[in-house]
Coordinates of C-alpha atoms in Angstrom, one line a residue:
M1 CA 97.4 110.3 105.3
A2 CA 98.5 111.5 101.9
Y3 CA 95.7 112.2 99.3
Q4 CA 96.2 110.2 96.1
I5 CA 96.2 112.2 92.9
S6 CA 96.9 111.1 89.3
A7 CA 96.8 112.8 85.9
T8 CA 93.4 111.4 85.2
K9 CA 92.0 112.6 88.5
L10 CA 93.6 116.0 88.0
Q11 CA 92.2 116.4 84.5
T12 CA 88.7 115.3 85.7
Y13 CA 88.8 118.0 88.4
H14 CA 90.0 120.7 86.0
R15 CA 87.2 119.6 83.5
C16 CA 84.5 119.8 86.1
P17 CA 84.8 119.9 90.0
Q18 CA 81.4 118.3 90.4
A19 CA 82.2 115.4 88.1
Y20 CA 85.3 114.9 90.2
Y21 CA 83.2 114.9 93.3
F22 CA 80.8 112.4 91.9
R23 CA 83.5 110.0 90.7
Y24 CA 86.3 110.2 93.3
E25 CA 84.7 111.5 96.5
L26 CA 81.3 109.8 96.3
G27 CA 82.7 106.8 94.4
L28 CA 80.0 106.7 91.6
K29 CA 80.9 104.2 88.9
T30 CA 81.5 105.1 85.3
P31 CA 80.5 102.7 82.4
G32 CA 83.2 100.6 81.0
F33 CA 84.8 101.4 77.7
F34 CA 84.5 99.1 74.8
G35 CA 87.1 98.6 72.1
N36 CA 90.0 96.6 71.0
A37 CA 91.6 96.7 74.4
K38 CA 93.3 93.3 74.2
L39 CA 95.2 94.2 71.1
G40 CA 96.4 97.5 72.6
T41 CA 97.5 95.7 75.8
A42 CA 99.5 93.1 73.8
L43 CA 101.2 95.8 71.7
H44 CA 102.3 97.7 74.8
Q45 CA 103.6 94.4 76.4
A46 CA 105.5 93.4 73.2
L47 CA 107.2 96.8 73.0
A48 CA 108.1 96.7 76.6
Q49 CA 109.7 93.3 76.1
A50 CA 111.5 94.4 73.0
Y51 CA 113.2 97.3 74.8
R52 CA 113.6 95.7 78.2
D53 CA 114.9 92.3 77.3
W54 CA 117.2 93.0 74.3
H55 CA 120.8 92.3 75.3
Y56 CA 122.2 95.5 73.7
L57 CA 125.4 93.8 72.7
D58 CA 124.5 94.5 69.1
P59 CA 123.6 98.0 68.1
V60 CA 120.2 97.3 66.7
P61 CA 118.0 94.2 67.1
P62 CA 116.7 92.4 64.0
L63 CA 113.0 92.4 63.1
D64 CA 112.9 88.7 64.2
W65 CA 113.5 89.9 67.8
V66 CA 110.5 92.2 67.8
S67 CA 108.4 89.5 66.1
S68 CA 109.4 87.0 68.8
C69 CA 108.3 89.4 71.5
W70 CA 105.0 89.8 69.7
R71 CA 104.4 86.0 69.6
R72 CA 104.9 85.8 73.3
C73 CA 102.4 88.5 74.0
S74 CA 99.7 87.7 71.4
N75 CA 98.6 84.2 72.6
N76 CA 95.2 85.4 73.7
L77 CA 94.3 87.3 70.5
S78 CA 92.3 86.1 67.6
P79 CA 94.2 85.3 64.4
N80 CA 93.1 88.6 62.8
Q81 CA 94.2 90.6 65.8
A82 CA 97.6 88.7 65.9
E83 CA 98.1 89.5 62.2
E84 CA 97.1 93.1 62.6
G85 CA 99.5 93.5 65.6
Q86 CA 102.4 92.0 63.7
E87 CA 101.9 94.5 60.9
I88 CA 101.7 97.4 63.3
L89 CA 105.0 96.3 65.0
E90 CA 106.7 95.8 61.7
N91 CA 105.9 99.3 60.7
Y92 CA 107.1 100.5 64.1
Y93 CA 110.3 98.6 63.7
Y94 CA 111.2 100.2 60.3
Q95 CA 110.2 103.7 61.4
F96 CA 111.7 103.8 64.9
I97 CA 114.4 101.1 65.2
A98 CA 115.8 99.9 61.9
G99 CA 117.0 103.3 60.8
E100 CA 118.9 104.0 64.1
T101 CA 122.6 103.6 64.4
V102 CA 122.2 102.3 67.9
M103 CA 119.0 101.5 69.7
A104 CA 119.4 103.3 73.0
R105 CA 118.6 101.5 76.2
P106 CA 115.6 103.1 78.0
L107 CA 115.9 104.2 81.6
A108 CA 112.7 102.2 82.3
V109 CA 109.7 100.6 80.6
E110 CA 106.1 100.1 81.8
G111 CA 106.4 101.6 85.2
L112 CA 104.7 103.7 87.8
I113 CA 106.3 106.9 89.1
K114 CA 105.4 108.4 92.5
G115 CA 106.1 111.7 94.1
R116 CA 104.8 113.8 97.0
L117 CA 103.6 117.4 97.1
L118 CA 102.8 119.7 100.0
V119 CA 100.1 122.2 99.2
N120 CA 98.3 124.4 101.8
N121 CA 99.6 122.2 104.6
L122 CA 98.1 119.1 103.0
E123 CA 100.2 116.2 101.6
F124 CA 99.4 114.8 98.2
K125 CA 100.8 111.6 96.7
V126 CA 101.1 112.1 92.9
S127 CA 101.5 109.1 90.6
G128 CA 101.4 108.3 86.9
R129 CA 102.2 105.4 84.6
Y130 CA 104.4 105.5 81.6
D131 CA 105.3 103.1 78.7
R132 CA 108.9 104.2 78.3
L133 CA 111.4 106.6 79.8
D134 CA 114.4 107.7 77.7
F135 CA 117.4 109.7 78.5
L136 CA 117.9 112.9 76.5
G137 CA 120.9 115.2 76.5
D138 CA 119.7 117.4 79.4
G139 CA 116.6 115.6 80.7
L140 CA 114.1 112.9 80.3
E141 CA 111.5 111.9 77.6
L142 CA 108.4 110.1 78.7
I143 CA 106.8 108.1 75.9
D144 CA 103.2 107.1 75.9
Y145 CA 102.1 104.6 73.3
K146 CA 98.7 105.0 71.8
S147 CA 96.9 102.1 70.0
T148 CA 93.8 104.0 68.9
K149 CA 92.9 103.9 65.2
E150 CA 92.8 107.7 64.9
V151 CA 95.2 110.4 66.2
K152 CA 93.1 112.2 68.8
L153 CA 95.1 114.8 70.7
P154 CA 94.1 115.7 74.3
K155 CA 93.1 119.3 75.0
P156 CA 96.0 121.6 75.6
D157 CA 95.1 122.4 79.2
E158 CA 94.7 118.7 80.0
I159 CA 98.1 117.7 78.5
D160 CA 99.7 120.6 80.4
L161 CA 98.4 119.1 83.6
Q162 CA 99.7 115.7 82.7
I163 CA 103.1 117.1 81.9
G164 CA 103.2 119.0 85.1
L165 CA 102.3 115.9 87.2
Y166 CA 105.0 113.8 85.5
Y167 CA 107.5 116.7 85.9
I168 CA 107.0 116.7 89.7
A169 CA 107.2 112.9 90.1
L170 CA 110.3 112.4 87.8
E171 CA 112.2 115.3 89.3
Q172 CA 111.8 113.7 92.8
R173 CA 112.5 110.1 91.6
Y174 CA 115.4 110.7 89.2
Q175 CA 116.6 114.2 90.2
S176 CA 116.3 115.0 86.5
C177 CA 113.7 117.2 84.8
L178 CA 111.1 116.0 82.2
Q179 CA 112.2 117.6 78.9
Q180 CA 109.4 116.3 76.7
L181 CA 106.3 114.1 76.7
S182 CA 105.7 112.2 73.5
L183 CA 102.6 110.5 72.3
L184 CA 103.4 107.8 69.8
Y185 CA 100.5 106.5 67.8
L186 CA 101.3 102.9 66.9
R187 CA 98.8 102.5 64.0
T188 CA 99.8 105.6 62.1
G189 CA 103.4 106.0 63.2
E190 CA 102.9 109.6 64.2
K191 CA 104.9 110.9 67.2
I192 CA 103.6 114.1 68.8
V193 CA 106.0 115.8 71.1
F194 CA 105.1 118.3 73.9
E195 CA 107.9 120.3 75.4
A196 CA 108.0 120.4 79.2
S197 CA 109.1 123.2 81.6
S198 CA 108.9 124.3 85.2
E199 CA 105.8 126.3 84.2
H200 CA 103.8 123.0 83.9
K201 CA 104.9 122.1 87.4
Q202 CA 103.6 125.5 88.7
Q203 CA 100.3 125.0 86.9
V204 CA 99.8 121.7 88.6
E205 CA 100.6 123.1 92.0
T206 CA 98.0 125.8 91.4
V207 CA 95.3 123.4 90.4
I208 CA 96.1 121.0 93.3
G209 CA 96.0 124.1 95.6
E210 CA 92.4 124.7 94.5
L211 CA 91.5 121.0 95.1
A212 CA 93.1 121.1 98.5
W213 CA 91.0 124.2 99.5
R214 CA 87.8 122.3 98.5
L215 CA 88.9 119.2 100.4
R216 CA 89.5 121.2 103.6
T217 CA 86.5 123.5 103.5
D218 CA 83.8 121.2 102.1
E219 CA 82.8 124.0 99.8
E220 CA 80.4 123.2 96.9
W221 CA 81.9 121.3 94.1
E222 CA 80.3 123.5 91.5
P223 CA 79.8 122.1 88.0
K224 CA 81.6 123.5 85.0
T225 CA 79.3 123.3 82.0
G226 CA 80.4 123.0 78.4
E227 CA 80.8 120.5 75.6
Q228 CA 82.0 117.9 78.1
C229 CA 78.6 117.7 79.7
E230 CA 77.1 115.6 76.8
A231 CA 79.5 112.8 77.3
C232 CA 79.7 113.0 81.1
S233 CA 78.7 109.8 82.9
F234 CA 77.1 111.8 85.8
N235 CA 75.0 114.4 83.9
R236 CA 71.8 112.7 85.0
Y237 CA 72.6 113.8 88.6
C238 CA 73.7 117.3 87.7
A239 CA 71.3 120.2 88.3
A240 CA 73.2 122.4 85.9
V241 CA 72.3 120.0 83.1
Q242 CA 69.0 118.5 84.1
D243 CA 65.8 120.3 85.2
Q244 CA 65.0 117.4 87.4
P245 CA 68.2 115.5 88.2
E246 CA 68.1 112.0 89.5
P247 CA 68.8 111.3 93.1
L248 CA 72.2 109.9 93.9
P249 CA 72.3 106.1 94.1
Q250 CA 72.4 104.4 97.5
T251 CA 75.8 103.0 96.6
A252 CA 77.3 106.5 96.8
N253 CA 80.0 107.0 99.5
A254 CA 79.1 109.2 102.4
P255 CA 80.7 112.6 102.2
R256 CA 84.0 112.9 104.2
Q257 CA 83.5 113.8 107.8
M258 CA 87.1 114.8 108.2
Q259 CA 89.2 115.8 105.4
L260 CA 93.0 115.5 105.0
S261 CA 95.7 115.7 107.5
L262 CA 99.4 116.2 107.0
N263 CA 101.8 113.4 107.9
L264 CA 104.3 114.7 110.4

């Protein structure tokens, strides 16, 4: 049975192996996030429709086309949210569509990519979601829309892991390498581009190798202390942070009795 791994899981493990153990091995719950999630979801859906459903017989769609996509996706929003979303998409249109000679058809929108990786005789199933995949001259661009109000860049080591995971999955799915990962902040119109290379793939293979070793040997999932501890959802159970950590809740999964096996 292949072990499921995603960019979020890999970044959590890299940040702190014990936090990974609490969340993914013991199944402890994390508190939900609050925010303007409905507006962000609607913006993602409208852009997916705009690129996926355009007929591409004309070089560039009119603003009315993007607005019609927004109307279909904003039914469950408040009037203020619908107005705000319309303004965000209009700004996007004039910055990223109207000035183009031709709006290129994406390879795919709003999808899930999967791949497999064999490390230390264990099989991992890697997966990740994307908002848009575009063809470039000699590779692929993965575009991730961000609807946050401020531009908040991920830490370099964490974005490197995300790039490496997508690199592996895209190479297997499309036989084409990831050339760049772009974060596109919808509210500000900023597009941050990260170049991808085979070195990112090698880095992910190394980190997954460390994870595989722990899964096979049942070694201690030691904590990695740092600034992340303050915001960690599991710090009350952590002896590295608390002098008297709380006992694990009864809802915690039992530790694995048998770890992974390789599909033959």
